[in-house]
Amino acid sequence: MAAPATGLNRFYLVLGAVALAGIAALVYQVRKPKGVSIPANVTVLTADTAGFRGYLLGSDSATLEVSEYADYQCPACGAFETLQFPAVRAQLITTGKVRWRYRDFPLDNVHRNTRVAAHAAACAEEQGKYWELHSAIYDRQMDWSESRNAASQFSEIAGSLGLDRKRFDECMSSAKYAGRIQASLEEGTRLGVGSTPTFLIGGRLYLGVLSSDSLRKVIEATLRQPTP
Amino acid sequence: MGQALLCLAGLFISTYLYLFKIGKIGTLVCGTGGCETVQLSPQSRFLGVEVALIGVLGYAVLLGLALLALQPRFAGPTWPVRALALLSGGAVLFSAYLTALELFVIHAICRYCVASALIILVSFVLALREVRNPPGVAGAA
């Protein structure tokens, strides 16, 4: 392998140039603004779901629990959240009839930013503002859906809601809730969820957007059924 | 010479992945998205140590040996060349194990890991050739 001195000197020059180019590329990567990517299909660890069943809203003593499997980037989910959910919340959740359970069901193949959105909401939960950011993300769905840096938009929204942005950004960069999101998707898949939104009410799946009136009727009918 | 260049490329790949692991780089440039899945999997640590860090240290040692082996006084199948063959052989086995984990456990492929596996394989073949058929021996005098 040993080489003549002149050839060796020329080689050192080439090696040095490659080394400099490599170092410059690494420095560029470190210094450029950090985008956020939440990986899909991660292995779900026990710690990812320990003590966590979903994002819950409403009284623990509510007679019925409704699980919603939804995707932040899905327009139908956005329509439900912005048009129907306020009435559902006022008529069914706040009154103590129903406890709401939100589950992420990201449709990665069609929605590039859905997991980033779900992760942003999870990071907001750390600071006690899950439902605030959840609603804001849906409200501004059109703004971030096709964004190349949705995470920075979520960070701005988080800041406007009074969250600690540094802590929020660190949480986003860590992708620490990737497993939780994956677990939620896998749960939905096991139950037979295939599209969003899907509602699990009294052991039955209801597909698509339900109006608050339809939802109330389904819930009342479910509550009338005798419990086994 | 080729080995030194290959080890340098491997060193940069490992450093890039390690910088991602320690949070210095936000996202990996990876079209399939499999890189982050692999890097964030439990299998990205080996005996409690980040695999990327093992790569950084391993390639640094291999690069050092490759540069040493280039010196005229180490012409022929001397200890740096033998050590290079031995260590890169071990690294080939370790890379094969990691690739199997990607395929059968993680079910995702990281293109940087594939590149590293190819680099170490070629480096091992070159080192083996040096040991068996040293080009410098005949003309070293």
mmCIF file of C-alpha atoms in Angstrom:
data_model
loop_
_atom_site.group_PDB
_atom_site.id
_atom_site.type_symbol
_atom_site.label_atom_id
_atom_site.label_comp_id
_atom_site.label_asym_id
_atom_site.label_seq_id
_atom_site.Cartn_x
_atom_site.Cartn_y
_atom_site.Cartn_z
ATOM 1 C CA MET A 1 0.000 0.000 0.000
ATOM 2 C CA ALA A 2 2.955 2.336 0.612
ATOM 3 C CA ALA A 3 3.271 4.958 -2.137
ATOM 4 C CA PRO A 4 6.138 7.067 -3.597
ATOM 5 C CA ALA A 5 6.647 10.447 -1.928
ATOM 6 C CA THR A 6 5.424 12.657 -4.808
ATOM 7 C CA GLY A 7 2.332 10.523 -5.357
ATOM 8 C CA LEU A 8 1.750 10.541 -1.637
ATOM 9 C CA ASN A 9 1.908 14.330 -1.444
ATOM 10 C CA ARG A 10 -0.603 14.633 -4.271
ATOM 11 C CA PHE A 11 -2.835 12.144 -2.495
ATOM 12 C CA TYR A 12 -2.647 14.110 0.766
ATOM 13 C CA LEU A 13 -3.806 17.184 -1.142
ATOM 14 C CA VAL A 14 -6.818 15.284 -2.519
ATOM 15 C CA LEU A 15 -7.568 13.788 0.907
ATOM 16 C CA GLY A 16 -7.301 17.213 2.515
ATOM 17 C CA ALA A 17 -9.667 18.718 -0.057
ATOM 18 C CA VAL A 18 -12.199 15.917 0.504
ATOM 19 C CA ALA A 19 -11.873 16.362 4.269
ATOM 20 C CA LEU A 20 -12.476 20.106 4.004
ATOM 21 C CA ALA A 21 -15.508 19.575 1.766
ATOM 22 C CA GLY A 22 -16.907 17.030 4.221
ATOM 23 C CA ILE A 23 -16.348 19.278 7.218
ATOM 24 C CA ALA A 24 -17.992 22.197 5.376
ATOM 25 C CA ALA A 25 -21.025 20.013 4.569
ATOM 26 C CA LEU A 26 -21.358 18.928 8.211
ATOM 27 C CA VAL A 27 -21.023 22.490 9.492
ATOM 28 C CA TYR A 28 -23.722 23.559 7.020
ATOM 29 C CA GLN A 29 -26.035 20.792 8.239
ATOM 30 C CA VAL A 30 -25.508 21.763 11.863
ATOM 31 C CA ARG A 31 -26.026 25.481 11.258
ATOM 32 C CA LYS A 32 -29.027 25.380 8.925
ATOM 33 C CA PRO A 33 -32.435 25.910 10.557
ATOM 34 C CA LYS A 34 -33.657 22.637 11.959
ATOM 35 C CA GLY A 35 -36.616 21.161 10.175
ATOM 36 C CA VAL A 36 -38.618 18.585 12.047
ATOM 37 C CA SER A 37 -39.540 15.171 10.797
ATOM 38 C CA ILE A 38 -41.507 12.662 12.834
ATOM 39 C CA PRO A 39 -40.677 9.144 11.724
ATOM 40 C CA ALA A 40 -43.401 6.673 10.846
ATOM 41 C CA ASN A 41 -43.432 2.956 11.626
ATOM 42 C CA VAL A 42 -41.234 3.299 14.678
ATOM 43 C CA THR A 43 -41.161 0.432 17.146
ATOM 44 C CA VAL A 44 -43.623 1.207 19.912
ATOM 45 C CA LEU A 45 -42.002 0.863 23.331
ATOM 46 C CA THR A 46 -43.873 0.232 26.575
ATOM 47 C CA ALA A 47 -42.813 3.674 27.761
ATOM 48 C CA ASP A 48 -44.536 5.272 24.758
ATOM 49 C CA THR A 49 -47.980 4.309 25.978
ATOM 50 C CA ALA A 50 -47.480 3.873 29.724
ATOM 51 C CA GLY A 51 -50.425 5.543 31.447
ATOM 52 C CA PHE A 52 -51.620 7.086 28.205
ATOM 53 C CA ARG A 53 -54.884 6.094 26.503
ATOM 54 C CA GLY A 54 -55.361 9.120 24.325
ATOM 55 C CA TYR A 55 -56.164 12.783 24.781
ATOM 56 C CA LEU A 56 -59.200 12.939 27.027
ATOM 57 C CA LEU A 57 -61.744 15.716 27.372
ATOM 58 C CA GLY A 58 -64.682 15.653 29.745
ATOM 59 C CA SER A 59 -65.656 14.142 33.031
ATOM 60 C CA ASP A 60 -64.257 10.835 34.255
ATOM 61 C CA SER A 61 -67.757 9.994 35.465
ATOM 62 C CA ALA A 62 -69.364 10.509 32.042
ATOM 63 C CA THR A 63 -71.651 7.641 31.067
ATOM 64 C CA LEU A 64 -70.141 7.146 27.642
ATOM 65 C CA GLU A 65 -66.750 7.517 26.055
ATOM 66 C CA VAL A 66 -66.456 8.448 22.393
ATOM 67 C CA SER A 67 -63.150 7.793 20.644
ATOM 68 C CA GLU A 68 -62.329 9.849 17.586
ATOM 69 C CA TYR A 69 -59.653 8.556 15.196
ATOM 70 C CA ALA A 70 -58.528 11.520 13.159
ATOM 71 C CA ASP A 71 -55.757 12.969 11.059
ATOM 72 C CA TYR A 72 -54.826 16.625 11.529
ATOM 73 C CA GLN A 73 -54.321 17.133 7.822
ATOM 74 C CA CYS A 74 -57.551 15.471 6.706
ATOM 75 C CA PRO A 75 -60.026 18.094 5.456
ATOM 76 C CA ALA A 76 -63.025 16.112 6.707
ATOM 77 C CA CYS A 77 -61.496 15.971 10.183
ATOM 78 C CA GLY A 78 -60.893 19.713 9.954
ATOM 79 C CA ALA A 79 -64.520 20.257 8.977
ATOM 80 C CA PHE A 80 -65.716 18.176 11.923
ATOM 81 C CA GLU A 81 -63.409 19.940 14.339
ATOM 82 C CA THR A 82 -64.292 23.463 13.275
ATOM 83 C CA LEU A 83 -67.987 23.080 12.406
ATOM 84 C CA GLN A 84 -69.332 20.301 14.617
ATOM 85 C CA PHE A 85 -67.037 19.847 17.564
ATOM 86 C CA PRO A 86 -67.844 23.165 19.319
ATOM 87 C CA ALA A 87 -71.489 22.086 19.566
ATOM 88 C CA VAL A 88 -70.494 18.546 20.599
ATOM 89 C CA ARG A 89 -68.316 19.997 23.303
ATOM 90 C CA ALA A 90 -71.011 22.337 24.591
ATOM 91 C CA GLN A 91 -73.912 19.880 24.423
ATOM 92 C CA LEU A 92 -72.339 16.565 25.249
ATOM 93 C CA ILE A 93 -68.901 16.933 26.806
ATOM 94 C CA THR A 94 -69.299 19.959 29.057
ATOM 95 C CA THR A 95 -72.632 18.644 30.277
ATOM 96 C CA GLY A 96 -70.940 15.472 31.502
ATOM 97 C CA LYS A 97 -72.765 13.064 29.190
ATOM 98 C CA VAL A 98 -69.740 12.095 27.179
ATOM 99 C CA ARG A 99 -66.036 11.868 27.635
ATOM 100 C CA TRP A 100 -64.130 12.504 24.409
ATOM 101 C CA ARG A 101 -61.014 10.530 23.544
ATOM 102 C CA TYR A 102 -58.931 11.771 20.640
ATOM 103 C CA ARG A 103 -56.617 9.310 18.892
ATOM 104 C CA ASP A 104 -54.142 10.131 16.148
ATOM 105 C CA PHE A 105 -54.636 8.214 12.941
ATOM 106 C CA PRO A 106 -52.079 9.738 10.563
ATOM 107 C CA LEU A 107 -52.545 8.920 6.877
ATOM 108 C CA ASP A 108 -48.908 9.284 5.916
ATOM 109 C CA ASN A 109 -49.287 8.307 2.286
ATOM 110 C CA VAL A 110 -51.426 11.341 1.502
ATOM 111 C CA HIS A 111 -50.629 13.829 4.260
ATOM 112 C CA ARG A 112 -46.985 14.841 4.530
ATOM 113 C CA ASN A 113 -47.339 16.981 7.648
ATOM 114 C CA THR A 114 -49.845 14.988 9.620
ATOM 115 C CA ARG A 115 -47.372 13.386 12.024
ATOM 116 C CA VAL A 116 -45.624 16.697 12.614
ATOM 117 C CA ALA A 117 -49.019 18.165 13.551
ATOM 118 C CA ALA A 118 -49.831 15.248 15.843
ATOM 119 C CA HIS A 119 -46.423 15.597 17.471
ATOM 120 C CA ALA A 120 -46.905 19.335 17.927
ATOM 121 C CA ALA A 121 -50.143 18.665 19.791
ATOM 122 C CA ALA A 122 -48.372 16.081 21.959
ATOM 123 C CA CYS A 123 -45.672 18.634 22.783
ATOM 124 C CA ALA A 124 -48.375 21.133 23.731
ATOM 125 C CA GLU A 125 -49.830 18.571 26.139
ATOM 126 C CA GLU A 126 -46.527 18.669 28.042
ATOM 127 C CA GLN A 127 -47.307 22.289 28.813
ATOM 128 C CA GLY A 128 -50.990 21.696 29.587
ATOM 129 C CA LYS A 129 -52.296 23.235 26.363
ATOM 130 C CA TYR A 130 -53.159 20.209 24.267
ATOM 131 C CA TRP A 131 -56.728 21.136 23.369
ATOM 132 C CA GLU A 132 -55.820 24.753 22.673
ATOM 133 C CA LEU A 133 -53.169 23.781 20.137
ATOM 134 C CA HIS A 134 -55.313 20.937 18.816
ATOM 135 C CA SER A 135 -58.053 23.422 17.875
ATOM 136 C CA ALA A 136 -55.595 25.988 16.510
ATOM 137 C CA ILE A 137 -53.917 23.387 14.285
ATOM 138 C CA TYR A 138 -57.266 22.417 12.805
ATOM 139 C CA ASP A 139 -58.343 26.058 12.460
ATOM 140 C CA ARG A 140 -55.259 26.810 10.364
ATOM 141 C CA GLN A 141 -55.144 23.516 8.492
ATOM 142 C CA MET A 142 -55.068 25.258 5.094
ATOM 143 C CA ASP A 143 -52.033 27.330 6.104
ATOM 144 C CA TRP A 144 -49.674 24.510 7.059
ATOM 145 C CA SER A 145 -50.902 21.471 5.115
ATOM 146 C CA GLU A 146 -48.511 21.856 2.205
ATOM 147 C CA SER A 147 -45.832 23.777 4.072
ATOM 148 C CA ARG A 148 -42.226 22.671 3.820
ATOM 149 C CA ASN A 149 -41.627 23.716 7.395
ATOM 150 C CA ALA A 150 -44.881 23.108 9.222
ATOM 151 C CA ALA A 151 -43.021 22.710 12.509
ATOM 152 C CA SER A 152 -42.009 26.362 12.533
ATOM 153 C CA GLN A 153 -45.634 27.333 11.926
ATOM 154 C CA PHE A 154 -46.751 25.156 14.833
ATOM 155 C CA SER A 155 -44.043 26.742 16.947
ATOM 156 C CA GLU A 156 -45.412 30.193 16.136
ATOM 157 C CA ILE A 157 -48.958 29.087 16.943
ATOM 158 C CA ALA A 158 -47.696 27.543 20.191
ATOM 159 C CA GLY A 159 -46.019 30.834 21.078
ATOM 160 C CA SER A 160 -49.211 32.753 20.392
ATOM 161 C CA LEU A 161 -51.040 30.418 22.786
ATOM 162 C CA GLY A 162 -48.554 31.187 25.529
ATOM 163 C CA LEU A 163 -46.463 28.041 25.386
ATOM 164 C CA ASP A 164 -42.743 28.144 26.128
ATOM 165 C CA ARG A 165 -41.420 28.040 22.557
ATOM 166 C CA LYS A 166 -37.910 26.909 23.433
ATOM 167 C CA ARG A 167 -39.287 23.934 25.327
ATOM 168 C CA PHE A 168 -41.785 23.271 22.551
ATOM 169 C CA ASP A 169 -39.103 23.378 19.837
ATOM 170 C CA GLU A 170 -36.859 21.051 21.802
ATOM 171 C CA CYS A 171 -39.747 18.644 22.188
ATOM 172 C CA MET A 172 -40.415 18.770 18.438
ATOM 173 C CA SER A 173 -36.762 18.177 17.536
ATOM 174 C CA SER A 174 -36.572 15.185 19.849
ATOM 175 C CA ALA A 175 -39.473 13.403 18.064
ATOM 176 C CA LYS A 176 -40.070 11.799 21.470
ATOM 177 C CA TYR A 177 -43.766 11.159 20.846
ATOM 178 C CA ALA A 178 -43.266 9.297 17.554
ATOM 179 C CA GLY A 179 -43.944 6.020 19.350
ATOM 180 C CA ARG A 180 -47.121 7.334 20.979
ATOM 181 C CA ILE A 181 -48.472 8.421 17.589
ATOM 182 C CA GLN A 182 -47.568 5.076 16.052
ATOM 183 C CA ALA A 183 -49.280 3.222 18.915
ATOM 184 C CA SER A 184 -52.426 5.245 18.325
ATOM 185 C CA LEU A 185 -52.381 4.420 14.612
ATOM 186 C CA GLU A 186 -51.851 0.731 15.335
ATOM 187 C CA GLU A 187 -54.733 0.712 17.825
ATOM 188 C CA GLY A 188 -57.054 2.217 15.214
ATOM 189 C CA THR A 189 -55.896 -0.232 12.560
ATOM 190 C CA ARG A 190 -56.550 -3.158 14.926
ATOM 191 C CA LEU A 191 -60.095 -1.900 15.507
ATOM 192 C CA GLY A 192 -60.747 -1.664 11.777
ATOM 193 C CA VAL A 193 -60.355 2.055 11.253
ATOM 194 C CA GLY A 194 -59.415 2.731 7.636
ATOM 195 C CA SER A 195 -60.348 6.352 7.062
ATOM 196 C CA THR A 196 -60.728 9.542 9.027
ATOM 197 C CA PRO A 197 -62.581 10.695 10.909
ATOM 198 C CA THR A 198 -63.921 7.507 12.442
ATOM 199 C CA PHE A 199 -65.783 7.455 15.737
ATOM 200 C CA LEU A 200 -65.940 4.546 18.153
ATOM 201 C CA ILE A 201 -69.170 4.766 20.094
ATOM 202 C CA GLY A 202 -70.426 1.950 22.264
ATOM 203 C CA GLY A 203 -68.236 -0.606 20.530
ATOM 204 C CA ARG A 204 -69.323 0.377 16.995
ATOM 205 C CA LEU A 205 -67.395 2.321 14.394
ATOM 206 C CA TYR A 206 -69.032 5.282 12.637
ATOM 207 C CA LEU A 207 -67.221 6.473 9.530
ATOM 208 C CA GLY A 208 -67.021 10.000 8.204
ATOM 209 C CA VAL A 209 -68.087 13.390 9.472
ATOM 210 C CA LEU A 210 -71.094 13.240 11.748
ATOM 211 C CA SER A 211 -73.042 16.394 12.443
ATOM 212 C CA SER A 212 -73.427 17.287 16.098
ATOM 213 C CA ASP A 213 -77.119 16.377 15.795
ATOM 214 C CA SER A 214 -76.362 12.966 14.282
ATOM 215 C CA LEU A 215 -73.724 12.356 16.887
ATOM 216 C CA ARG A 216 -76.130 13.281 19.665
ATOM 217 C CA LYS A 217 -78.720 10.875 18.281
ATOM 218 C CA VAL A 218 -76.192 8.051 18.052
ATOM 219 C CA ILE A 219 -74.997 8.762 21.583
ATOM 220 C CA GLU A 220 -78.541 8.905 22.976
ATOM 221 C CA ALA A 221 -79.424 5.660 21.222
ATOM 222 C CA THR A 222 -76.278 4.057 22.617
ATOM 223 C CA LEU A 223 -77.076 5.282 26.101
ATOM 224 C CA ARG A 224 -80.608 3.830 25.843
ATOM 225 C CA GLN A 225 -79.255 0.393 25.052
ATOM 226 C CA PRO A 226 -79.250 -1.872 28.069
ATOM 227 C CA THR A 227 -75.766 -2.536 29.361
ATOM 228 C CA PRO A 228 -74.838 -6.205 29.308
ATOM 229 C CA MET B 1 -5.068 5.292 -0.980
ATOM 230 C CA GLY B 2 -8.520 4.117 -1.882
ATOM 231 C CA GLN B 3 -8.965 2.771 1.615
ATOM 232 C CA ALA B 4 -8.100 6.088 3.225
ATOM 233 C CA LEU B 5 -10.638 7.877 1.016
ATOM 234 C CA LEU B 6 -13.283 5.258 1.772
ATOM 235 C CA CYS B 7 -12.645 5.479 5.517
ATOM 236 C CA LEU B 8 -12.871 9.269 5.345
ATOM 237 C CA ALA B 9 -16.249 8.995 3.589
ATOM 238 C CA GLY B 10 -17.385 6.499 6.238
ATOM 239 C CA LEU B 11 -16.195 8.831 8.966
ATOM 240 C CA PHE B 12 -18.308 11.672 7.556
ATOM 241 C CA ILE B 13 -21.382 9.468 7.205
ATOM 242 C CA SER B 14 -21.071 8.242 10.797
ATOM 243 C CA THR B 15 -20.456 11.752 12.088
ATOM 244 C CA TYR B 16 -23.531 13.009 10.218
ATOM 245 C CA LEU B 17 -25.695 10.292 11.794
ATOM 246 C CA TYR B 18 -24.201 10.872 15.235
ATOM 247 C CA LEU B 19 -24.840 14.618 15.021
ATOM 248 C CA PHE B 20 -28.469 13.772 14.251
ATOM 249 C CA LYS B 21 -28.622 11.407 17.226
ATOM 250 C CA ILE B 22 -27.372 14.035 19.648
ATOM 251 C CA GLY B 23 -29.808 16.611 18.276
ATOM 252 C CA LYS B 24 -27.339 18.848 16.427
ATOM 253 C CA ILE B 25 -29.053 18.179 13.091
ATOM 254 C CA GLY B 26 -32.834 18.486 12.892
ATOM 255 C CA THR B 27 -33.632 16.157 10.020
ATOM 256 C CA LEU B 28 -31.680 13.709 7.941
ATOM 257 C CA VAL B 29 -31.608 14.220 4.193
ATOM 258 C CA CYS B 30 -33.227 10.904 3.363
ATOM 259 C CA GLY B 31 -35.798 10.460 0.613
ATOM 260 C CA THR B 32 -37.394 7.318 2.005
ATOM 261 C CA GLY B 33 -37.717 8.543 5.579
ATOM 262 C CA GLY B 34 -36.292 5.203 6.688
ATOM 263 C CA CYS B 35 -33.113 6.796 8.008
ATOM 264 C CA GLU B 36 -34.867 8.453 10.931
ATOM 265 C CA THR B 37 -36.907 5.341 11.652
ATOM 266 C CA VAL B 38 -33.673 3.379 11.915
ATOM 267 C CA GLN B 39 -31.815 6.045 13.862
ATOM 268 C CA LEU B 40 -34.623 6.431 16.394
ATOM 269 C CA SER B 41 -35.160 2.688 16.847
ATOM 270 C CA PRO B 42 -33.967 0.849 19.968
ATOM 271 C CA GLN B 43 -31.539 -1.006 17.686
ATOM 272 C CA SER B 44 -29.642 2.231 17.045
ATOM 273 C CA ARG B 45 -27.783 1.491 20.273
ATOM 274 C CA PHE B 46 -25.449 -1.463 20.714
ATOM 275 C CA LEU B 47 -24.612 -2.500 24.276
ATOM 276 C CA GLY B 48 -25.750 0.938 25.403
ATOM 277 C CA VAL B 49 -23.549 2.817 22.927
ATOM 278 C CA GLU B 50 -24.872 4.691 19.901
ATOM 279 C CA VAL B 51 -24.086 2.692 16.764
ATOM 280 C CA ALA B 52 -23.272 5.970 14.981
ATOM 281 C CA LEU B 53 -20.643 6.747 17.618
ATOM 282 C CA ILE B 54 -19.148 3.269 17.186
ATOM 283 C CA GLY B 55 -18.971 4.121 13.476
ATOM 284 C CA VAL B 56 -17.209 7.429 14.129
ATOM 285 C CA LEU B 57 -14.584 5.817 16.351
ATOM 286 C CA GLY B 58 -14.210 2.775 14.113
ATOM 287 C CA TYR B 59 -13.717 4.768 10.938
ATOM 288 C CA ALA B 60 -11.294 7.133 12.704
ATOM 289 C CA VAL B 61 -9.125 4.160 13.703
ATOM 290 C CA LEU B 62 -9.371 2.628 10.203
ATOM 291 C CA LEU B 63 -8.460 5.971 8.613
ATOM 292 C CA GLY B 64 -5.434 6.249 10.883
ATOM 293 C CA LEU B 65 -4.315 2.738 9.961
ATOM 294 C CA ALA B 66 -4.892 3.384 6.247
ATOM 295 C CA LEU B 67 -2.752 6.533 6.389
ATOM 296 C CA LEU B 68 -0.070 4.693 8.323
ATOM 297 C CA ALA B 69 -0.067 1.884 5.801
ATOM 298 C CA LEU B 70 0.654 4.428 3.058
ATOM 299 C CA GLN B 71 4.022 5.314 4.576
ATOM 300 C CA PRO B 72 7.022 3.819 2.676
ATOM 301 C CA ARG B 73 8.360 2.201 5.853
ATOM 302 C CA PHE B 74 5.185 0.116 6.089
ATOM 303 C CA ALA B 75 5.410 -1.275 2.565
ATOM 304 C CA GLY B 76 4.256 -4.860 2.264
ATOM 305 C CA PRO B 77 1.997 -6.839 4.568
ATOM 306 C CA THR B 78 3.128 -5.030 7.727
ATOM 307 C CA TRP B 79 1.127 -4.670 10.931
ATOM 308 C CA PRO B 80 -0.952 -1.614 9.832
ATOM 309 C CA VAL B 81 -2.138 -3.499 6.749
ATOM 310 C CA ARG B 82 -2.906 -6.623 8.752
ATOM 311 C CA ALA B 83 -4.692 -4.602 11.432
ATOM 312 C CA LEU B 84 -6.670 -2.836 8.725
ATOM 313 C CA ALA B 85 -7.770 -6.173 7.268
ATOM 314 C CA LEU B 86 -8.633 -7.582 10.683
ATOM 315 C CA LEU B 87 -10.623 -4.549 11.884
ATOM 316 C CA SER B 88 -12.446 -3.973 8.597
ATOM 317 C CA GLY B 89 -13.312 -7.696 8.574
ATOM 318 C CA GLY B 90 -14.893 -7.309 12.005
ATOM 319 C CA ALA B 91 -16.667 -4.186 10.786
ATOM 320 C CA VAL B 92 -18.095 -6.118 7.819
ATOM 321 C CA LEU B 93 -19.617 -8.657 10.221
ATOM 322 C CA PHE B 94 -21.006 -5.878 12.425
ATOM 323 C CA SER B 95 -22.462 -4.115 9.352
ATOM 324 C CA ALA B 96 -24.070 -7.372 8.223
ATOM 325 C CA TYR B 97 -25.677 -7.715 11.660
ATOM 326 C CA LEU B 98 -26.968 -4.127 11.522
ATOM 327 C CA THR B 99 -28.313 -4.598 7.985
ATOM 328 C CA ALA B 100 -30.152 -7.734 9.124
ATOM 329 C CA LEU B 101 -31.701 -5.715 11.968
ATOM 330 C CA GLU B 102 -32.876 -3.114 9.457
ATOM 331 C CA LEU B 103 -34.420 -5.715 7.176
ATOM 332 C CA PHE B 104 -35.963 -8.098 9.685
ATOM 333 C CA VAL B 105 -36.498 -6.188 12.928
ATOM 334 C CA ILE B 106 -36.880 -2.488 12.164
ATOM 335 C CA HIS B 107 -38.347 -3.047 8.676
ATOM 336 C CA ALA B 108 -36.788 0.162 7.370
ATOM 337 C CA ILE B 109 -33.658 0.892 5.406
ATOM 338 C CA CYS B 110 -31.314 3.774 6.109
ATOM 339 C CA ARG B 111 -29.420 4.653 2.953
ATOM 340 C CA TYR B 112 -26.472 5.986 4.957
ATOM 341 C CA CYS B 113 -26.182 2.671 6.757
ATOM 342 C CA VAL B 114 -26.235 0.867 3.408
ATOM 343 C CA ALA B 115 -23.545 3.230 2.097
ATOM 344 C CA SER B 116 -21.442 2.578 5.196
ATOM 345 C CA ALA B 117 -21.867 -1.192 4.808
ATOM 346 C CA LEU B 118 -20.709 -0.989 1.189
ATOM 347 C CA ILE B 119 -17.753 1.227 2.121
ATOM 348 C CA ILE B 120 -16.575 -1.157 4.792
ATOM 349 C CA LEU B 121 -17.036 -4.159 2.501
ATOM 350 C CA VAL B 122 -14.928 -2.598 -0.279
ATOM 351 C CA SER B 123 -12.373 -1.466 2.283
ATOM 352 C CA PHE B 124 -12.127 -5.026 3.631
ATOM 353 C CA VAL B 125 -11.654 -6.477 0.134
ATOM 354 C CA LEU B 126 -8.884 -3.941 -0.591
ATOM 355 C CA ALA B 127 -7.181 -4.690 2.726
ATOM 356 C CA LEU B 128 -7.385 -8.419 2.084
ATOM 357 C CA ARG B 129 -5.769 -7.920 -1.326
ATOM 358 C CA GLU B 130 -2.978 -5.944 0.305
ATOM 359 C CA VAL B 131 -2.286 -8.726 2.770
ATOM 360 C CA ARG B 132 -2.405 -11.540 0.210
ATOM 361 C CA ASN B 133 -0.797 -9.780 -2.700
ATOM 362 C CA PRO B 134 1.147 -6.743 -1.492
ATOM 363 C CA PRO B 135 1.913 -4.456 -4.461
ATOM 364 C CA GLY B 136 4.707 -2.602 -2.691
ATOM 365 C CA VAL B 137 6.874 -5.617 -1.871
ATOM 366 C CA ALA B 138 8.464 -6.090 -5.297
ATOM 367 C CA GLY B 139 9.199 -2.433 -5.937
ATOM 368 C CA ALA B 140 9.804 -1.245 -2.394
ATOM 369 C CA ALA B 141 13.560 -1.507 -2.406
#
